[in-house]
Short mmCIF file of C-alpha atoms and ligand atoms in Angstrom, two decimals:
data_model
loop_
_atom_site.label_atom_id
_atom_site.label_comp_id
_atom_site.label_asym_id
_atom_site.label_seq_id
_atom_site.Cartn_x
_atom_site.Cartn_y
_atom_site.Cartn_z
CA MET T 3 0.00 0.00 0.00
CA ILE T 4 1.31 3.45 -0.88
CA ILE T 5 -0.07 6.53 0.83
CA VAL T 6 0.44 9.68 -1.24
CA LEU T 7 0.25 12.88 0.83
CA LYS T 8 -0.98 16.27 -0.30
CA PRO T 9 1.75 18.83 -1.11
CA ASP T 10 0.63 20.91 1.91
CA ALA T 11 0.35 18.00 4.39
CA SER T 12 1.64 19.19 7.76
CA LEU T 13 4.25 17.37 9.86
CA GLU T 14 1.56 16.69 12.49
CA GLN T 15 -0.67 15.07 9.89
CA ILE T 16 2.21 12.92 8.60
CA ASP T 17 3.14 11.86 12.16
CA HIS T 18 -0.48 11.02 12.89
CA ILE T 19 -0.65 8.68 9.87
CA ILE T 20 2.68 7.05 10.78
CA GLU T 21 1.43 6.43 14.33
CA LYS T 22 -1.79 4.90 12.98
CA VAL T 23 0.13 2.60 10.60
CA LYS T 24 2.42 1.46 13.45
CA ALA T 25 -0.54 0.93 15.76
CA LEU T 26 -1.93 -1.49 13.18
CA GLY T 27 1.28 -3.51 13.46
CA LEU T 28 2.60 -2.43 10.03
CA THR T 29 5.86 -0.80 9.02
CA PRO T 30 5.80 2.67 7.42
CA HIS T 31 8.60 3.80 5.08
CA VAL T 32 8.55 7.54 4.57
CA SER T 33 10.05 9.12 1.42
CA LYS T 34 10.21 12.89 1.40
CA GLY T 35 10.45 14.42 -2.09
CA SER T 36 10.83 18.06 -3.00
CA GLU T 37 7.11 18.27 -3.92
CA ARG T 38 5.43 15.82 -1.59
CA THR T 39 5.85 12.88 0.77
CA ILE T 40 4.79 9.30 0.21
CA ILE T 41 4.54 6.54 2.79
CA GLY T 42 5.08 2.95 1.69
CA VAL T 43 3.44 0.50 4.07
CA ILE T 44 4.82 -3.01 4.46
CA GLY T 45 2.62 -5.77 5.89
CA PRO T 46 -0.71 -7.44 5.18
CA GLU T 47 -2.73 -5.06 3.00
CA ASP T 48 -6.04 -6.40 4.24
CA ILE T 49 -5.52 -4.60 7.57
CA LEU T 50 -5.21 -1.30 5.73
CA ARG T 51 -8.06 -2.04 3.36
CA ILE T 52 -10.54 -1.90 6.23
CA THR T 53 -8.97 1.29 7.61
CA PRO T 54 -10.24 4.34 5.70
CA LEU T 55 -6.85 6.08 5.34
CA GLU T 56 -8.26 8.37 2.64
CA VAL T 57 -10.13 10.35 5.30
CA PHE T 58 -6.99 11.17 7.31
CA GLY T 59 -5.93 14.81 7.08
CA GLY T 60 -3.18 15.41 4.52
CA VAL T 61 -3.83 12.22 2.50
CA GLU T 62 -4.35 12.66 -1.23
CA ASN T 63 -4.49 9.08 -2.46
CA VAL T 64 -4.08 5.52 -1.22
CA ILE T 65 -2.78 3.03 -3.79
CA PRO T 66 -3.01 -0.70 -3.11
CA VAL T 67 -0.01 -2.65 -4.37
CA LEU T 68 -1.64 -6.07 -4.42
CA ALA T 69 -4.80 -7.13 -6.23
CA PRO T 70 -7.65 -7.75 -3.74
CA PHE T 71 -7.99 -11.29 -5.07
CA ARG T 72 -5.35 -13.82 -4.07
CA LEU T 73 -6.13 -17.44 -4.78
CA VAL T 74 -7.38 -16.68 -8.29
CA SER T 75 -4.34 -14.56 -9.13
CA ARG T 76 -1.37 -15.37 -11.33
CA GLU T 77 0.89 -14.39 -8.44
CA PHE T 78 -0.59 -17.21 -6.39
CA LYS T 79 -0.27 -19.75 -9.22
CA LYS T 80 1.91 -19.15 -12.26
CA GLU T 81 0.72 -22.09 -14.40
CA ASP T 82 -2.70 -22.24 -16.03
CA SER T 83 -5.17 -24.30 -14.03
CA VAL T 84 -6.40 -27.38 -15.83
CA ILE T 85 -9.76 -28.51 -14.48
CA ASP T 86 -11.03 -32.05 -14.73
CA LEU T 87 -14.72 -32.04 -15.68
CA GLY T 88 -15.00 -35.85 -15.59
CA LYS T 89 -15.69 -38.30 -18.44
CA GLY T 90 -12.18 -37.63 -19.75
CA VAL T 91 -12.76 -33.90 -20.40
CA LYS T 92 -10.26 -31.35 -19.09
CA ILE T 93 -10.39 -27.60 -19.58
CA GLY T 94 -7.57 -25.06 -19.39
CA GLY T 95 -4.98 -27.01 -21.35
CA LYS T 96 -4.29 -27.29 -25.06
CA GLU T 97 -7.75 -28.64 -25.82
CA VAL T 98 -10.53 -26.10 -26.43
CA VAL T 99 -13.70 -27.51 -24.84
CA ILE T 100 -17.01 -27.04 -26.63
CA MET T 101 -20.17 -27.05 -24.52
CA ALA T 102 -23.44 -27.02 -26.43
CA GLY T 103 -27.12 -27.75 -26.03
CA PRO T 104 -30.49 -26.10 -25.59
CA CYS T 105 -31.06 -23.02 -23.48
CA THR T 106 -33.76 -24.90 -21.59
CA ILE T 107 -34.37 -28.62 -21.21
CA GLU T 108 -37.84 -29.12 -22.69
CA ASN T 109 -38.38 -32.88 -22.89
CA ILE T 110 -36.30 -36.03 -23.02
CA ASP T 111 -36.74 -36.65 -26.76
CA SER T 112 -35.57 -33.23 -27.90
CA LEU T 113 -32.72 -33.28 -25.39
CA PHE T 114 -31.56 -36.66 -26.74
CA GLU T 115 -31.81 -35.46 -30.31
CA ILE T 116 -29.87 -32.24 -29.69
CA ALA T 117 -27.29 -34.05 -27.55
CA ARG T 118 -26.63 -36.64 -30.28
CA GLU T 119 -26.13 -33.88 -32.82
CA VAL T 120 -23.76 -31.79 -30.72
CA LYS T 121 -21.76 -34.86 -29.77
CA LYS T 122 -21.49 -35.91 -33.41
CA ALA T 123 -20.16 -32.42 -34.22
CA GLY T 124 -17.47 -32.68 -31.52
CA ALA T 125 -18.95 -31.09 -28.37
CA THR T 126 -17.93 -32.88 -25.18
CA VAL T 127 -20.18 -31.03 -22.72
CA LEU T 128 -23.98 -30.89 -22.89
CA ARG T 129 -25.62 -27.72 -21.58
CA GLY T 130 -29.27 -27.43 -20.61
CA GLY T 131 -31.14 -25.27 -18.12
CA ALA T 132 -33.57 -26.79 -15.62
CA PHE T 133 -33.82 -23.72 -13.35
CA LYS T 134 -34.21 -20.71 -15.62
CA PRO T 135 -33.67 -17.08 -14.58
CA ARG T 136 -36.34 -15.49 -16.79
CA SER T 137 -36.88 -11.74 -16.96
CA SER T 138 -40.65 -12.31 -16.86
CA PRO T 139 -42.44 -14.33 -14.19
CA TYR T 140 -44.88 -15.42 -16.93
CA SER T 141 -42.15 -17.08 -19.02
CA PHE T 142 -41.36 -20.78 -18.69
CA GLN T 143 -39.26 -21.22 -15.55
CA GLY T 144 -37.72 -24.61 -16.35
CA LEU T 145 -38.53 -28.23 -15.51
CA GLY T 146 -36.56 -28.18 -12.23
CA LYS T 147 -35.63 -31.60 -10.85
CA ALA T 148 -37.34 -33.45 -13.72
CA GLY T 149 -35.12 -31.54 -16.16
CA LEU T 150 -32.00 -32.42 -14.18
CA GLN T 151 -32.99 -36.10 -14.27
CA MET T 152 -33.28 -35.91 -18.06
CA LEU T 153 -29.90 -34.19 -18.33
CA LYS T 154 -28.24 -36.86 -16.21
CA GLN T 155 -29.81 -39.67 -18.21
CA VAL T 156 -28.79 -38.20 -21.57
CA GLY T 157 -25.31 -37.30 -20.32
CA ASN T 158 -24.75 -40.83 -19.05
CA GLU T 159 -26.10 -42.58 -22.13
CA LEU T 160 -24.09 -40.44 -24.54
CA ASP T 161 -21.04 -40.07 -22.29
CA LEU T 162 -21.23 -36.27 -22.29
CA VAL T 163 -20.27 -34.04 -19.36
CA THR T 164 -23.32 -32.05 -18.22
CA VAL T 165 -23.62 -28.43 -17.09
CA SER T 166 -26.71 -26.71 -15.69
CA GLU T 167 -27.47 -23.54 -13.79
CA VAL T 168 -28.13 -23.43 -10.06
CA MET T 169 -30.09 -20.33 -9.07
CA ASP T 170 -30.60 -20.73 -5.36
CA SER T 171 -28.19 -21.57 -2.54
CA CYS T 172 -30.70 -24.07 -1.11
CA GLU T 173 -30.72 -25.98 -4.42
CA VAL T 174 -26.95 -26.44 -4.76
CA GLY T 175 -27.07 -29.96 -3.28
CA LEU T 176 -29.92 -30.97 -5.59
CA VAL T 177 -28.30 -29.67 -8.77
CA ALA T 178 -24.89 -31.07 -7.74
CA ASP T 179 -26.47 -34.53 -7.38
CA TYR T 180 -27.44 -34.55 -11.06
CA VAL T 181 -24.83 -32.57 -13.03
CA ASP T 182 -21.08 -32.77 -13.57
CA VAL T 183 -20.60 -28.98 -13.69
CA LEU T 184 -22.59 -26.30 -11.88
CA GLN T 185 -23.32 -23.00 -13.61
CA ILE T 186 -23.76 -19.69 -11.83
CA GLY T 187 -25.68 -17.39 -14.14
CA CYS T 188 -24.78 -13.79 -14.84
CA ARG T 189 -27.65 -12.50 -12.71
CA ASN T 190 -26.29 -14.38 -9.73
CA MET T 191 -22.57 -13.72 -10.06
CA GLN T 192 -22.69 -11.53 -6.97
CA ASN T 193 -25.23 -13.60 -5.04
CA PHE T 194 -22.60 -14.29 -2.41
CA ASN T 195 -24.68 -16.82 -0.47
CA LEU T 196 -25.01 -18.90 -3.62
CA VAL T 197 -21.38 -18.39 -4.57
CA LYS T 198 -20.22 -19.49 -1.08
CA GLU T 199 -22.46 -22.56 -1.15
CA VAL T 200 -20.96 -23.59 -4.49
CA GLY T 201 -17.52 -22.99 -2.99
CA ALA T 202 -18.34 -25.58 -0.36
CA THR T 203 -18.86 -28.29 -3.00
CA LYS T 204 -16.20 -30.12 -4.96
CA LYS T 205 -18.02 -29.68 -8.28
CA PRO T 206 -16.46 -27.75 -11.14
CA VAL T 207 -18.34 -24.49 -11.69
CA VAL T 208 -18.87 -22.18 -14.65
CA LEU T 209 -19.08 -18.68 -13.19
CA LYS T 210 -20.71 -16.29 -15.65
CA ARG T 211 -19.74 -12.64 -15.61
CA GLY T 212 -22.53 -10.33 -14.48
CA MET T 213 -23.87 -8.13 -17.25
CA ALA T 214 -22.84 -5.01 -15.31
CA SER T 215 -19.72 -6.39 -13.63
CA THR T 216 -16.06 -5.76 -14.31
CA VAL T 217 -13.54 -8.52 -14.87
CA LYS T 218 -12.20 -7.74 -11.38
CA ASP T 219 -15.70 -8.15 -9.89
CA MET T 220 -15.87 -11.56 -11.55
CA LEU T 221 -12.48 -12.50 -10.12
CA MET T 222 -13.62 -11.42 -6.65
CA SER T 223 -16.67 -13.70 -6.96
CA ALA T 224 -14.37 -16.51 -8.08
CA GLU T 225 -12.20 -15.78 -5.02
CA TYR T 226 -15.22 -16.63 -2.82
CA ILE T 227 -15.42 -20.06 -4.44
CA LEU T 228 -11.68 -20.78 -4.22
CA SER T 229 -11.49 -19.52 -0.66
CA GLY T 230 -14.27 -21.99 0.20
CA GLY T 231 -11.97 -24.79 -0.95
CA ASN T 232 -13.26 -25.32 -4.49
CA PHE T 233 -10.50 -24.53 -6.99
CA SER T 234 -12.41 -25.85 -10.01
CA VAL T 235 -13.72 -22.57 -11.38
CA ILE T 236 -14.18 -21.78 -15.07
CA LEU T 237 -14.81 -18.10 -15.77
CA CYS T 238 -17.28 -17.19 -18.50
CA GLU T 239 -17.60 -14.00 -20.51
CA ARG T 240 -21.14 -13.76 -21.92
CA GLY T 241 -21.39 -10.12 -22.91
CA ILE T 242 -22.05 -7.00 -20.90
CA ARG T 243 -24.57 -4.18 -21.11
CA THR T 244 -23.32 -1.18 -23.06
CA PHE T 245 -24.96 1.58 -25.08
CA GLU T 246 -24.74 -0.63 -28.19
CA ASP T 247 -28.12 -2.17 -28.85
CA SER T 248 -27.56 -4.09 -32.10
CA THR T 249 -26.59 -7.18 -30.15
CA ARG T 250 -28.25 -8.54 -26.99
CA ASN T 251 -25.06 -7.81 -25.05
CA THR T 252 -21.62 -6.56 -26.05
CA LEU T 253 -19.10 -9.40 -26.08
CA ASP T 254 -16.06 -8.13 -24.21
CA ILE T 255 -13.43 -10.14 -26.01
CA SER T 256 -10.75 -8.29 -24.04
CA ALA T 257 -11.92 -10.20 -20.98
CA VAL T 258 -9.97 -13.17 -22.34
CA PRO T 259 -6.45 -11.67 -22.41
CA VAL T 260 -7.19 -9.59 -19.30
CA THR T 261 -8.22 -12.58 -17.17
CA LYS T 262 -5.40 -14.66 -18.62
CA GLN T 263 -2.96 -12.06 -17.33
CA LEU T 264 -4.61 -11.62 -13.93
CA SER T 265 -5.62 -15.20 -13.22
CA HIS T 266 -4.64 -18.84 -13.72
CA LEU T 267 -8.29 -19.92 -14.14
CA PRO T 268 -9.66 -21.02 -17.51
CA ILE T 269 -12.07 -18.70 -19.30
CA ILE T 270 -14.75 -19.61 -21.80
CA ILE T 271 -16.99 -17.48 -24.00
CA ASP T 272 -20.75 -17.68 -24.41
CA PRO T 273 -21.31 -16.18 -27.87
CA SER T 274 -25.05 -16.98 -27.84
CA HIS T 275 -26.12 -14.72 -24.97
CA ALA T 276 -23.74 -12.03 -26.25
CA ALA T 277 -25.03 -12.02 -29.83
CA GLY T 278 -28.71 -12.69 -29.21
CA LYS T 279 -28.96 -13.85 -32.85
CA TRP T 280 -27.78 -17.18 -34.20
CA ASN T 281 -26.18 -15.75 -37.35
CA TRP T 282 -23.66 -13.72 -35.32
CA VAL T 283 -22.65 -16.65 -33.15
CA PRO T 284 -20.04 -18.09 -35.59
CA ALA T 285 -18.03 -14.85 -35.85
CA LEU T 286 -17.95 -14.37 -32.08
CA SER T 287 -17.02 -18.03 -31.53
CA LYS T 288 -14.06 -17.84 -33.92
CA ALA T 289 -12.90 -14.55 -32.38
CA ALA T 290 -13.08 -16.13 -28.91
CA ILE T 291 -10.81 -19.02 -29.80
CA ALA T 292 -8.41 -16.76 -31.70
CA ALA T 293 -8.21 -14.56 -28.57
CA GLY T 294 -7.25 -17.53 -26.39
CA ALA T 295 -10.51 -18.70 -24.81
CA ASP T 296 -10.35 -22.20 -23.31
CA GLY T 297 -13.83 -23.12 -24.43
CA LEU T 298 -17.21 -22.04 -25.71
CA ILE T 299 -20.75 -22.59 -24.46
CA ILE T 300 -23.16 -22.41 -27.38
CA GLU T 301 -26.95 -22.75 -27.55
CA VAL T 302 -28.13 -25.33 -30.07
CA HIS T 303 -31.74 -26.34 -30.75
CA ASN T 304 -33.21 -28.72 -33.30
CA HIS T 305 -36.32 -26.55 -33.76
CA PRO T 306 -35.38 -23.02 -32.68
CA GLU T 307 -38.72 -21.66 -33.86
CA GLU T 308 -40.42 -23.81 -31.21
CA ALA T 309 -37.85 -23.35 -28.42
CA VAL T 310 -39.32 -22.21 -25.11
CA SER T 311 -36.40 -19.80 -24.60
CA ASP T 312 -33.65 -18.19 -26.68
CA GLY T 313 -34.68 -19.74 -30.00
CA ALA T 314 -33.45 -16.64 -31.86
CA GLN T 315 -29.86 -17.18 -30.73
CA SER T 316 -29.80 -20.97 -31.04
CA LEU T 317 -27.95 -22.64 -33.89
CA ILE T 318 -29.60 -25.52 -35.69
CA PRO T 319 -27.46 -28.69 -35.57
CA SER T 320 -26.30 -28.43 -39.23
CA LYS T 321 -25.03 -24.87 -38.66
CA PHE T 322 -23.35 -25.99 -35.45
CA LEU T 323 -21.63 -28.79 -37.36
CA ASP T 324 -20.37 -26.32 -39.98
CA LEU T 325 -19.15 -24.00 -37.25
CA MET T 326 -17.27 -26.79 -35.52
CA GLY T 327 -15.30 -27.40 -38.71
CA GLU T 328 -14.27 -23.75 -38.80
CA LEU T 329 -13.48 -23.67 -35.09
CA LYS T 330 -11.10 -26.63 -35.42
CA ALA T 331 -9.15 -24.69 -38.06
CA VAL T 332 -9.00 -21.57 -35.86
CA ALA T 333 -7.93 -23.62 -32.86
CA ASN T 334 -5.12 -25.26 -34.86
CA SER T 335 -3.94 -21.88 -36.09
CA VAL T 336 -3.39 -20.69 -32.51
CA GLY T 337 -1.73 -23.88 -31.30
CA ARG T 338 -4.83 -25.35 -29.68
CA LYS T 339 -7.06 -28.22 -30.67
CA ILE T 340 -10.67 -29.37 -30.59
CA SER T 341 -11.11 -33.14 -30.39
C1 PEP Z 420 -27.98 -19.44 -19.78
O1 PEP Z 420 -26.82 -19.87 -19.94
O2 PEP Z 420 -28.98 -20.06 -20.17
C2 PEP Z 420 -28.18 -18.12 -19.19
C3 PEP Z 420 -29.35 -17.76 -18.68
O3 PEP Z 420 -27.09 -17.35 -19.27
P1 PEP Z 420 -26.75 -15.92 -18.57
O4 PEP Z 420 -26.75 -16.17 -17.10
O5 PEP Z 420 -25.40 -15.62 -19.13
O6 PEP Z 420 -27.80 -14.97 -19.04
MN1 MN Z 421 -30.32 -18.98 -22.89
#
């Protein structure tokens, strides 16, 4: 932590700050320049974080030296984390993992059909929502436990890893019983009770960035999960709210290199919820892999016109198959691969 003092800070004010820093058990190092004085503080920054030094007389600025997140940071772990999702699928290494499936699980037959198609095209993870965070209370809210049972059955029969959203902290145990990977949706990224509960499990988790959250906010939410003992976190950029209204959300592709620099955790892109329209999904998917994303989560539906949610952004299986061909070429060109 560096405390920058105002040019007119008095000696009394400087002494007062030094006394306060010492009283907290930390060591102040004072550097007097011709213009102003700065105090470098050595010791655990957390102690100073909860002390509002900015309000002390004579203080102009307080600059933290360390990022507020620890366990998720590159300083804590230099190598990329590779997370085992089960069924032979690992994310964070050379392999780019493709997750695909319907927005919402509707019935067992359509889930089977979509799952067969995405598997044939090369996806290794089947997505499908059973608890749906809908903007309207009148929209379909998901099949709940029955949907999870279908997902488990299809995942087991086709040997696909499964991922599904958990919306409520009291349902973490239920969802964890049925799926291989938990998903925390963008609307719940800062639902800290939910995030902590997921941190208490051993399940891998896809943590989606809130639509009005910074990358650092997302890393702080991930820190909750890691600090609870669960290191299997996959970050997910799914677009943020900006003034641009052509797309449903603005895909922040920079989130990929930024998180790669700040954190060892894998990051995937959800091009479907970013684009909002199926025909823009291929371009965003290719850009994501070129930028270094470790995976994609893409909505696919066999009859998008009849889908109960997000039909407009869902690829039909034949388009998904075409896209997979292109994605393999992009992955190869950046030294990655898609099985
Ligand atoms: C979803 O993946 O179906 C979903 C609702 O995503 P998000 O939380 O990113 O809106
Ligand atoms: Mn959706």
